[in-house]
Coordinates of C-alpha atoms in Angstrom, one line a residue:
M1 CA -108.9 22.9 -96.6
L2 CA -106.2 22.7 -99.2
Y3 CA -108.0 19.9 -100.9
T4 CA -111.2 21.8 -101.0
I5 CA -109.5 24.8 -102.6
L6 CA -107.7 22.8 -105.2
Y7 CA -110.6 20.4 -106.0
P8 CA -112.0 22.4 -109.0
W9 CA -108.6 22.1 -110.7
I10 CA -107.5 18.6 -109.7
Y11 CA -110.7 16.5 -109.9
K12 CA -110.0 15.4 -113.5
Y13 CA -106.5 14.1 -112.6
V14 CA -106.5 10.7 -110.9
I15 CA -102.9 11.0 -109.9
A16 CA -103.6 14.3 -108.1
H17 CA -106.1 12.5 -105.8
Y18 CA -103.6 9.8 -104.9
V19 CA -101.0 12.5 -104.1
M20 CA -103.5 14.4 -101.9
F21 CA -104.5 11.2 -100.2
A22 CA -100.8 10.4 -99.5
I23 CA -100.5 13.9 -97.9
A24 CA -103.7 13.3 -95.9
L25 CA -102.8 9.8 -94.7
P26 CA -100.9 10.9 -91.6
F27 CA -103.8 13.1 -90.6
I28 CA -106.3 10.3 -91.2
V29 CA -104.2 8.0 -88.9
G30 CA -104.1 10.8 -86.3
L31 CA -107.8 11.4 -86.5
L32 CA -108.5 7.7 -86.0
A33 CA -106.3 7.7 -82.9
A34 CA -108.1 10.8 -81.7
F35 CA -111.5 9.0 -82.2
A36 CA -110.3 6.0 -80.2
W37 CA -109.2 8.4 -77.4
R38 CA -112.6 10.2 -77.6
V39 CA -114.3 6.8 -77.0
Q40 CA -112.2 6.3 -73.8
V41 CA -113.0 9.9 -72.7
F42 CA -116.7 9.2 -73.3
I43 CA -116.6 6.0 -71.2
R44 CA -114.6 7.8 -68.4
A45 CA -117.1 10.7 -68.5
I46 CA -120.0 8.3 -67.9
N47 CA -118.1 6.8 -64.9
V48 CA -117.3 10.2 -63.5
H49 CA -120.9 11.3 -63.9
N50 CA -122.1 8.3 -62.0
F51 CA -119.5 8.8 -59.2
L52 CA -120.3 12.5 -58.8
G53 CA -124.1 12.0 -59.1
V54 CA -124.6 14.7 -61.7
S55 CA -128.2 15.7 -62.8
E56 CA -129.8 14.1 -65.8
E57 CA -129.8 17.5 -67.5
F58 CA -126.0 17.8 -67.1
R59 CA -125.5 14.2 -68.2
S60 CA -127.6 14.7 -71.4
K61 CA -125.8 18.0 -72.4
S62 CA -122.4 16.6 -71.6
L63 CA -122.8 13.5 -73.6
T64 CA -124.3 15.5 -76.5
L65 CA -121.3 17.7 -76.6
Q66 CA -118.9 14.7 -76.6
G67 CA -121.0 13.1 -79.4
I68 CA -120.6 16.3 -81.5
L69 CA -116.8 16.1 -80.9
M70 CA -116.8 12.5 -82.2
A71 CA -119.0 13.4 -85.2
I72 CA -116.5 16.2 -86.2
I73 CA -113.6 13.7 -86.0
L74 CA -115.5 11.2 -88.2
L75 CA -116.6 13.8 -90.7
T76 CA -113.1 15.3 -91.0
T77 CA -111.7 11.8 -91.5
S78 CA -114.3 11.0 -94.1
T79 CA -113.5 14.2 -96.0
L80 CA -109.8 13.2 -96.1
V81 CA -110.5 9.6 -97.1
L82 CA -112.7 10.8 -100.0
T83 CA -109.7 12.7 -101.5
I84 CA -108.9 9.4 -103.3
L85 CA -112.2 9.5 -105.3
P86 CA -111.8 11.6 -108.5
S87 CA -115.2 11.0 -110.0
L88 CA -117.8 13.8 -110.3
F89 CA -120.3 11.2 -109.2
Y90 CA -119.0 11.6 -105.6
I91 CA -118.8 15.4 -105.6
D92 CA -122.2 15.9 -104.0
V93 CA -121.3 13.4 -101.3
K94 CA -118.0 15.1 -100.7
L95 CA -119.5 18.5 -100.7
T96 CA -122.2 17.6 -98.2
I97 CA -119.8 16.0 -95.8
T98 CA -117.3 18.8 -96.1
I99 CA -120.0 21.5 -95.5
A100 CA -121.4 19.7 -92.5
D101 CA -117.9 19.2 -91.1
Y102 CA -116.9 22.9 -91.5
L103 CA -120.2 24.2 -90.1
L104 CA -119.8 22.0 -87.0
I105 CA -116.2 23.1 -86.5
V106 CA -117.1 26.8 -86.8
L107 CA -120.1 26.5 -84.5
F108 CA -118.4 24.3 -82.0
Y109 CA -115.0 25.9 -81.8
A110 CA -115.6 29.6 -82.5
R111 CA -116.0 30.6 -78.8
P112 CA -113.3 28.3 -77.5
E113 CA -110.8 29.7 -80.0
V114 CA -111.6 33.2 -78.9
N115 CA -111.1 32.1 -75.3
L116 CA -107.7 30.6 -76.2
F117 CA -106.7 33.9 -77.9
M118 CA -107.9 35.9 -74.9
D119 CA -106.0 33.8 -72.3
F120 CA -103.0 32.8 -74.4
D121 CA -100.5 35.1 -72.6
R122 CA -102.1 34.9 -69.2
G123 CA -99.9 32.1 -68.0
L124 CA -100.6 29.5 -65.4
P125 CA -99.3 31.4 -62.3
N126 CA -101.4 34.5 -63.1
I127 CA -104.5 33.9 -61.1
R128 CA -106.7 36.9 -60.4
M129 CA -105.7 39.1 -57.5
P130 CA -109.0 40.6 -56.2
F131 CA -107.4 43.6 -54.5
N132 CA -104.0 45.1 -53.7
I133 CA -103.3 45.6 -50.0
K134 CA -101.0 48.5 -50.8
D135 CA -103.8 50.4 -52.5
V136 CA -106.0 49.8 -49.4
I137 CA -103.3 51.1 -47.0
D138 CA -102.5 54.1 -49.3
G139 CA -106.2 55.0 -49.3
K140 CA -106.6 54.4 -53.1
V141 CA -109.2 51.8 -52.5
D142 CA -112.0 51.8 -49.8
A143 CA -111.5 48.7 -47.7
S144 CA -115.3 48.3 -47.3
Q145 CA -115.5 47.9 -51.1
V146 CA -113.1 45.0 -51.2
K147 CA -114.6 41.7 -52.2
M148 CA -112.6 38.6 -51.4
G149 CA -114.4 35.9 -53.3
V150 CA -117.2 35.1 -55.7
E151 CA -120.7 33.9 -55.1
K152 CA -122.8 35.1 -58.0
L153 CA -121.7 34.4 -61.6
S154 CA -121.8 38.1 -62.3
E155 CA -119.0 38.6 -59.7
F156 CA -116.6 36.6 -61.8
E157 CA -114.2 38.5 -64.1
D158 CA -115.2 38.6 -67.7
Y159 CA -112.4 36.3 -68.7
E160 CA -113.6 33.7 -66.2
V161 CA -117.2 33.8 -67.4
H162 CA -116.0 33.5 -71.0
S163 CA -113.7 30.7 -69.8
F164 CA -116.3 28.4 -68.3
S165 CA -118.6 29.2 -71.3
S166 CA -115.9 27.9 -73.6
C167 CA -115.6 24.4 -72.3
V168 CA -116.6 21.9 -75.0
E169 CA -116.0 18.7 -73.0
I170 CA -112.7 17.8 -74.6
G171 CA -111.7 16.0 -71.4
A172 CA -108.0 16.7 -71.3
C173 CA -108.3 18.4 -67.9
E174 CA -110.1 15.4 -66.5
E175 CA -107.4 13.0 -67.8
A176 CA -104.6 15.0 -66.2
C177 CA -106.4 15.8 -62.9
P178 CA -105.0 14.0 -59.8
A179 CA -108.2 14.5 -58.0
V180 CA -110.1 12.5 -60.6
A181 CA -107.4 9.7 -60.6
A182 CA -107.7 9.5 -56.8
G183 CA -111.5 9.3 -56.7
R184 CA -112.0 12.7 -55.1
P185 CA -115.3 14.5 -55.5
L186 CA -114.0 16.8 -58.2
S187 CA -113.8 16.8 -62.0
P188 CA -112.6 20.2 -63.4
R189 CA -114.6 19.5 -66.5
V190 CA -117.8 18.9 -64.6
L191 CA -117.3 21.9 -62.3
V192 CA -116.8 24.3 -65.2
R193 CA -119.7 22.9 -67.2
K194 CA -122.1 23.1 -64.3
L195 CA -121.4 26.8 -64.1
A196 CA -121.8 27.2 -67.8
I197 CA -125.2 25.3 -67.8
L198 CA -126.3 27.4 -64.8
K199 CA -125.4 30.6 -66.6
D200 CA -127.3 29.6 -69.7
S201 CA -130.4 28.5 -67.8
S202 CA -130.7 31.0 -65.0
G203 CA -128.5 34.0 -65.9
L204 CA -125.5 35.7 -64.4
E205 CA -127.3 36.6 -61.1
S206 CA -127.4 32.9 -60.2
E207 CA -125.4 31.7 -57.2
A208 CA -122.5 29.4 -58.1
F209 CA -123.0 27.3 -54.9
K210 CA -126.4 26.1 -56.1
V211 CA -124.5 23.7 -58.3
I212 CA -121.0 23.6 -56.7
N213 CA -120.3 21.6 -53.6
E214 CA -117.7 22.7 -51.0
D215 CA -115.9 19.3 -51.3
E216 CA -115.4 19.9 -55.0
L217 CA -113.4 23.0 -54.3
W218 CA -111.3 21.6 -51.4
A219 CA -110.4 18.5 -53.5
C220 CA -108.3 20.6 -55.8
T221 CA -104.5 20.6 -55.2
T222 CA -104.1 23.6 -57.6
C223 CA -101.5 21.6 -59.4
G224 CA -102.6 23.4 -62.6
A225 CA -102.7 20.2 -64.8
C226 CA -106.3 21.1 -65.9
T227 CA -105.5 24.6 -67.1
Y228 CA -102.2 23.6 -68.5
S229 CA -103.7 20.7 -70.5
C230 CA -106.8 22.5 -71.8
P231 CA -106.4 23.1 -75.5
V232 CA -109.0 26.0 -75.4
G233 CA -107.5 27.9 -72.5
V234 CA -110.2 27.3 -69.8
R235 CA -109.0 28.8 -66.5
H236 CA -110.2 26.2 -64.0
I237 CA -107.8 27.2 -61.2
D238 CA -108.9 30.9 -61.3
I239 CA -112.5 29.9 -60.9
I240 CA -111.9 27.4 -58.1
M241 CA -109.7 30.0 -56.2
D242 CA -112.4 32.7 -56.4
L243 CA -115.0 30.3 -55.0
R244 CA -112.6 29.1 -52.2
R245 CA -112.1 32.8 -51.2
K246 CA -115.9 33.1 -50.7
L247 CA -115.9 30.0 -48.5
V248 CA -113.2 31.5 -46.4
E249 CA -115.0 34.8 -46.2
L250 CA -118.1 33.0 -45.0
G251 CA -116.1 31.0 -42.5
K252 CA -117.0 27.7 -44.0
L253 CA -113.9 25.9 -42.8
D254 CA -113.3 22.7 -40.9
Q255 CA -111.0 22.5 -37.9
K256 CA -107.9 21.7 -39.8
K257 CA -108.3 24.5 -42.3
S258 CA -109.1 26.9 -39.4
N259 CA -106.0 25.7 -37.5
L260 CA -103.8 26.5 -40.5
L261 CA -105.1 30.1 -40.7
L262 CA -104.8 30.4 -36.9
N263 CA -101.2 29.3 -37.1
L264 CA -100.4 31.9 -39.8
S265 CA -102.1 34.6 -37.7
Q266 CA -100.7 33.6 -34.3
Y267 CA -97.3 32.3 -35.2
N268 CA -96.6 33.7 -38.7
N269 CA -95.8 30.2 -39.9
S270 CA -97.9 27.3 -41.2
M271 CA -96.5 24.8 -38.7
G272 CA -97.9 26.3 -35.6
M273 CA -94.5 26.6 -33.9
P274 CA -93.1 29.6 -32.0
N275 CA -91.2 31.7 -34.5
Y276 CA -88.6 32.7 -31.8
G277 CA -85.4 30.8 -32.4
R278 CA -86.6 29.1 -35.7
H279 CA -83.1 29.4 -37.2
D280 CA -80.9 28.9 -34.1
W281 CA -80.0 25.4 -35.4
L282 CA -78.7 27.1 -38.6
K283 CA -76.4 29.4 -36.6
E284 CA -74.8 26.3 -35.2
L285 CA -73.9 25.3 -38.7
G286 CA -72.1 28.6 -39.3
V287 CA -74.9 30.4 -41.2
K288 CA -75.2 34.1 -40.3
T289 CA -78.2 36.3 -40.2
V290 CA -78.6 39.4 -42.4
Q291 CA -77.7 41.6 -39.4
E292 CA -74.5 39.6 -38.8
N293 CA -73.6 39.5 -42.5
P294 CA -74.9 42.7 -44.1
D295 CA -72.7 42.2 -47.2
F296 CA -74.5 38.9 -48.1
E297 CA -75.1 38.2 -51.8
Y298 CA -77.8 35.5 -51.4
L299 CA -80.7 35.4 -49.0
L300 CA -81.4 31.7 -48.1
W301 CA -85.2 31.5 -47.6
V302 CA -85.5 28.5 -45.3
G303 CA -89.3 28.3 -45.3
C304 CA -91.7 26.8 -42.8
M305 CA -90.9 23.2 -43.6
G306 CA -87.1 23.9 -43.7
S307 CA -87.3 25.7 -40.4
F308 CA -89.4 23.3 -38.3
D309 CA -89.7 19.9 -40.0
N310 CA -86.8 17.5 -39.1
R311 CA -86.7 15.9 -42.6
A312 CA -86.7 19.2 -44.4
R313 CA -83.9 20.4 -42.0
E314 CA -81.8 17.6 -43.4
I315 CA -82.3 19.0 -46.9
I316 CA -81.3 22.5 -45.7
T317 CA -78.2 21.0 -44.0
S318 CA -77.1 19.3 -47.2
L319 CA -77.4 22.6 -49.0
I320 CA -75.3 24.3 -46.3
D321 CA -72.6 21.6 -46.6
I322 CA -72.5 22.2 -50.4
L323 CA -72.1 26.0 -49.8
K324 CA -69.2 25.3 -47.5
S325 CA -67.6 23.0 -50.1
A326 CA -68.0 25.8 -52.7
G327 CA -66.6 28.4 -50.3
L328 CA -69.7 30.5 -50.5
L329 CA -71.1 30.3 -47.0
D330 CA -70.1 33.9 -46.3
K331 CA -72.1 35.0 -49.3
V332 CA -75.3 33.6 -47.8
A333 CA -77.5 35.0 -45.0
I334 CA -80.8 34.1 -43.3
L335 CA -83.5 36.2 -41.8
G336 CA -83.6 34.3 -38.5
D337 CA -86.6 35.1 -36.3
E338 CA -87.7 37.7 -38.8
E339 CA -88.5 35.1 -41.4
T340 CA -92.2 34.2 -41.6
C341 CA -94.4 32.2 -44.0
C342 CA -94.2 33.2 -47.7
G343 CA -98.0 33.2 -47.7
D344 CA -98.6 30.4 -50.3
P345 CA -100.8 28.2 -48.0
A346 CA -103.0 31.2 -47.1
R347 CA -103.5 32.2 -50.7
R348 CA -104.1 28.7 -52.0
L349 CA -106.6 28.0 -49.3
G350 CA -108.4 31.2 -50.2
E351 CA -107.4 33.7 -47.5
E352 CA -106.2 36.4 -49.8
G353 CA -106.1 39.1 -47.1
R354 CA -103.7 37.1 -44.8
F355 CA -101.6 36.2 -47.8
Q356 CA -101.1 39.8 -48.8
E357 CA -100.3 40.9 -45.2
L358 CA -97.5 38.3 -45.0
A359 CA -96.3 39.2 -48.5
L360 CA -96.2 42.9 -47.8
N361 CA -94.3 42.3 -44.5
N362 CA -91.8 40.1 -46.3
I363 CA -91.3 42.6 -49.1
E364 CA -90.6 45.4 -46.6
L365 CA -88.0 43.1 -45.0
F366 CA -86.4 42.4 -48.4
K367 CA -86.2 46.2 -49.0
K368 CA -84.8 46.8 -45.6
Y369 CA -81.9 44.4 -46.1
N370 CA -81.5 45.2 -49.8
V371 CA -82.1 41.6 -50.9
R372 CA -81.2 41.0 -54.5
N373 CA -81.1 37.2 -54.8
I374 CA -83.2 34.6 -53.0
I375 CA -82.4 30.9 -52.8
T376 CA -85.2 28.6 -51.7
I377 CA -85.7 24.8 -51.5
C378 CA -89.5 25.2 -51.8
P379 CA -91.2 25.6 -55.2
H380 CA -94.2 27.2 -53.5
G381 CA -92.0 30.0 -52.1
Y382 CA -90.2 30.2 -55.4
N383 CA -93.5 30.7 -57.3
T384 CA -94.9 33.1 -54.7
F385 CA -91.8 35.4 -54.7
K386 CA -91.4 35.2 -58.5
N387 CA -94.9 35.6 -59.7
D388 CA -97.2 36.8 -56.8
Y389 CA -95.1 39.4 -55.0
P390 CA -94.3 41.6 -58.0
K391 CA -98.1 42.2 -58.4
I392 CA -98.2 43.6 -54.9
D393 CA -95.1 45.6 -55.2
P394 CA -93.2 46.0 -58.6
W395 CA -90.0 46.4 -56.7
M396 CA -89.9 42.6 -56.3
S397 CA -89.4 42.3 -60.1
N398 CA -85.7 43.3 -59.4
V399 CA -85.1 40.4 -57.1
K400 CA -83.7 37.3 -58.7
V401 CA -85.4 34.1 -57.3
L402 CA -83.5 30.8 -57.6
H403 CA -84.7 27.4 -56.8
H404 CA -81.8 25.4 -55.2
S405 CA -81.7 23.1 -58.2
E406 CA -80.9 26.1 -60.4
F407 CA -78.3 27.3 -57.9
L408 CA -76.7 23.9 -57.7
K409 CA -76.4 23.6 -61.4
Q410 CA -74.8 27.0 -61.5
L411 CA -72.2 25.9 -58.9
I412 CA -71.4 22.8 -60.9
D413 CA -71.2 24.6 -64.2
E414 CA -68.9 27.2 -62.7
G415 CA -66.6 24.5 -61.2
R416 CA -67.1 25.6 -57.7
I417 CA -68.0 22.1 -56.8
K418 CA -67.0 18.9 -58.6
V419 CA -69.2 15.9 -58.7
G420 CA -68.6 12.3 -59.8
K421 CA -70.8 9.8 -61.6
N422 CA -71.8 6.6 -60.1
N423 CA -74.0 3.6 -61.0
V424 CA -77.1 4.8 -59.3
V425 CA -80.4 4.8 -61.3
F426 CA -82.4 7.9 -60.6
T427 CA -85.9 9.1 -61.5
I428 CA -87.1 12.7 -60.9
H429 CA -90.4 13.8 -59.3
D430 CA -91.0 17.3 -60.7
P431 CA -93.0 19.6 -58.4
C432 CA -96.0 21.2 -60.0
Y433 CA -95.1 24.7 -58.9
L434 CA -91.6 24.3 -60.2
A435 CA -92.1 22.5 -63.5
R436 CA -95.6 23.2 -64.7
Y437 CA -96.0 26.7 -63.2
N438 CA -92.5 28.0 -63.9
G439 CA -91.1 25.7 -66.6
V440 CA -88.0 24.7 -64.5
V441 CA -87.3 21.2 -65.8
E442 CA -83.7 21.2 -67.2
P443 CA -81.5 22.1 -64.2
Q444 CA -82.4 19.1 -62.2
R445 CA -82.0 16.8 -65.2
N446 CA -78.6 18.3 -66.1
I447 CA -77.5 17.6 -62.6
V448 CA -78.9 14.0 -62.3
R449 CA -77.4 12.9 -65.6
R450 CA -74.0 14.0 -64.3
L451 CA -74.5 11.8 -61.2
G452 CA -75.9 8.6 -62.7
E453 CA -78.6 7.2 -65.0
L454 CA -81.9 9.0 -65.4
R455 CA -85.1 7.2 -66.1
E456 CA -88.1 9.3 -66.7
A457 CA -91.5 8.5 -65.2
R458 CA -94.6 8.4 -67.5
K459 CA -95.6 11.8 -66.3
H460 CA -92.6 14.1 -65.9
G461 CA -91.4 17.6 -66.6
T462 CA -94.3 20.1 -67.3
Q463 CA -96.6 17.0 -67.6
T464 CA -95.8 15.9 -64.0
F465 CA -98.3 14.4 -61.6
C466 CA -99.0 16.0 -58.3
C467 CA -97.8 14.7 -55.0
G468 CA -101.1 15.7 -53.3
A469 CA -99.8 18.5 -51.0
G470 CA -100.5 21.6 -53.1
G471 CA -103.4 24.0 -52.7
A472 CA -102.9 23.8 -48.9
N473 CA -104.0 20.1 -49.1
Y474 CA -101.0 19.3 -46.9
W475 CA -102.9 20.6 -43.9
Y476 CA -106.3 19.1 -44.3
D477 CA -108.1 15.9 -45.5
V478 CA -110.3 15.3 -48.5
P479 CA -112.5 12.3 -49.2
E480 CA -110.8 10.0 -51.7
K481 CA -110.6 6.4 -52.8
K482 CA -106.8 6.4 -53.1
R483 CA -104.1 8.8 -51.9
I484 CA -102.6 11.0 -54.7
S485 CA -99.2 10.5 -53.2
H486 CA -99.6 6.7 -53.5
I487 CA -100.5 7.0 -57.1
R488 CA -97.5 9.2 -57.8
L489 CA -95.2 6.8 -55.9
E490 CA -96.4 3.9 -58.0
Q491 CA -95.7 5.9 -61.2
L492 CA -92.2 6.7 -60.1
M493 CA -91.4 3.1 -59.0
E494 CA -92.5 1.8 -62.4
T495 CA -89.1 3.1 -63.6
N496 CA -87.3 0.7 -61.3
A497 CA -85.1 3.5 -60.2
Q498 CA -83.0 3.1 -57.0
T499 CA -83.5 6.7 -55.9
I500 CA -86.4 9.1 -56.4
V501 CA -85.1 12.7 -56.6
T502 CA -87.3 15.3 -55.1
L503 CA -87.1 19.1 -55.4
C504 CA -89.6 20.2 -52.7
P505 CA -89.9 19.5 -49.0
F506 CA -93.6 18.9 -49.3
C507 CA -93.2 16.4 -52.2
N508 CA -90.4 14.7 -50.2
A509 CA -92.7 14.4 -47.1
M510 CA -95.7 13.1 -49.1
L511 CA -93.7 10.5 -51.1
T512 CA -91.7 9.3 -48.0
D513 CA -95.0 8.8 -46.1
A514 CA -96.5 6.9 -49.1
A515 CA -93.4 4.6 -49.2
R516 CA -93.8 4.0 -45.5
V517 CA -97.5 3.2 -45.7
K518 CA -97.0 0.9 -48.7
G519 CA -94.0 -0.8 -47.1
V520 CA -91.5 -0.1 -49.9
E521 CA -89.0 2.0 -47.9
D522 CA -86.3 -0.7 -48.4
K523 CA -86.9 -0.8 -52.2
V524 CA -86.4 2.9 -53.1
K525 CA -84.6 5.9 -51.6
I526 CA -86.4 9.3 -51.6
L527 CA -83.8 12.0 -51.5
D528 CA -83.7 15.7 -52.3
I529 CA -81.5 16.9 -55.1
S530 CA -79.2 18.7 -52.6
E531 CA -78.6 15.3 -50.8
I532 CA -77.6 13.4 -53.9
V533 CA -75.3 16.3 -55.0
K534 CA -73.7 16.4 -51.6
A535 CA -73.1 12.6 -51.7
S536 CA -71.4 12.9 -55.1
I537 CA -69.0 15.8 -54.4
I538 CA -65.4 15.0 -55.1
K539 CA -63.1 16.5 -52.5
P540 CA -60.1 18.5 -53.6
E541 CA -57.6 15.8 -52.5
E542 CA -59.6 13.2 -54.5
V543 CA -59.4 15.5 -57.6
K544 CA -55.6 15.8 -57.2
A545 CA -55.2 12.1 -56.7
S546 CA -57.2 11.3 -59.9

């Protein structure tokens, strides 16, 4: 654009063209790299189309859009390369190429750029909440008018309709998607484009399930990589969640999904275990309930996995041991039998009503016991308390929610516990709901670097790769060529680290199972961050001796 503006004044000066070319050179190199990437995307798209069995109409429109993308890159590159030519003889060629380039960019990117502007501040955790259960209870909303999910395109929110109409087949979502990598029957790009083509051909009164298969929706782990990676702000997760809600409303669930909802309804936890006595084992470790310790400062949210899963209990035990070392056990309390599920599995499966019932019950408990700080080992509970609950009741905005990695860093920084460095090589598996959804990536790295050497996996931090358990996938099966957890374990083991550090009981379970199935349990340890901190604590007598 700068070159185009300056051209009438610089075309006579040869040196000016060389200067402009030198300025343009990094962009030319970048564009050539982008074109090479587009070719890879084009080839992958053809393979995905063949695997998913898309229609010829879809295939034709998809490849046309991708062809336009490549044409824009080549035209822009040509415009920049031609800056080196000062002669008026070439001005018509330059002008033609430039005009064609700019027109394509304007026509192609206008709607996507508007969509990006509209959704820029929406944030990954902010999926649509179709109703507020408090408004229904208070009589502000007629329960008979509440709609759980979406069937017709007209039932989507405006931002969702605009969102799937803005997809221009860039393919970043597909490259980041764990479902695509695992050979599941889902491509976020294909799903969104099918809806866009349906809208253009048949109108907003068309039914989404004419082109969307149920397996496509259940294959999603809601890891958010698609939405996070999309440069034009397409909201894939919102669309998938609204369609899942309709499947739940229609009762289109297999036995495992139905069992999960039954467990949440009958036992108030996702593990299908009697809630009575769920924290008795913690009392034996010296942890008091909120009734026994009314002056507590932190509520320890143990979670369903932490309460009932033996491996997750070991993680909680390590955290309790650290609290004892820091002299803070009397500052912490648990809910005991009153603790239920946070509701994340219900919401991600699409059962919004049950989620909000659980959420409202928990919020009332938090109010009853004047909870001000929550510590949790589970990123799903962390995200739910921090981002979902305040939408139901703004009172929750006053509650500080801490992932245990944040709390452990705080203890180390304050000198409440002292840790020593050793020769262990670590790599970190970042949970999607902690790193990508909430941007928590530094506390765990700060801790690990104090304990040993950190080697990052190819996909880490906010660009992490899913373990495969999210979106309630932990409780049901999806057709796939390769398990997502196996792919992630291989990525982590590429670092040759001795220990994989996890920050989520579900991630720990998925990776541990993958290591067992692949027969590499003796090659790498899979430990929660609380466990490696506990093992590195320097006792007071050791500090004095040193």
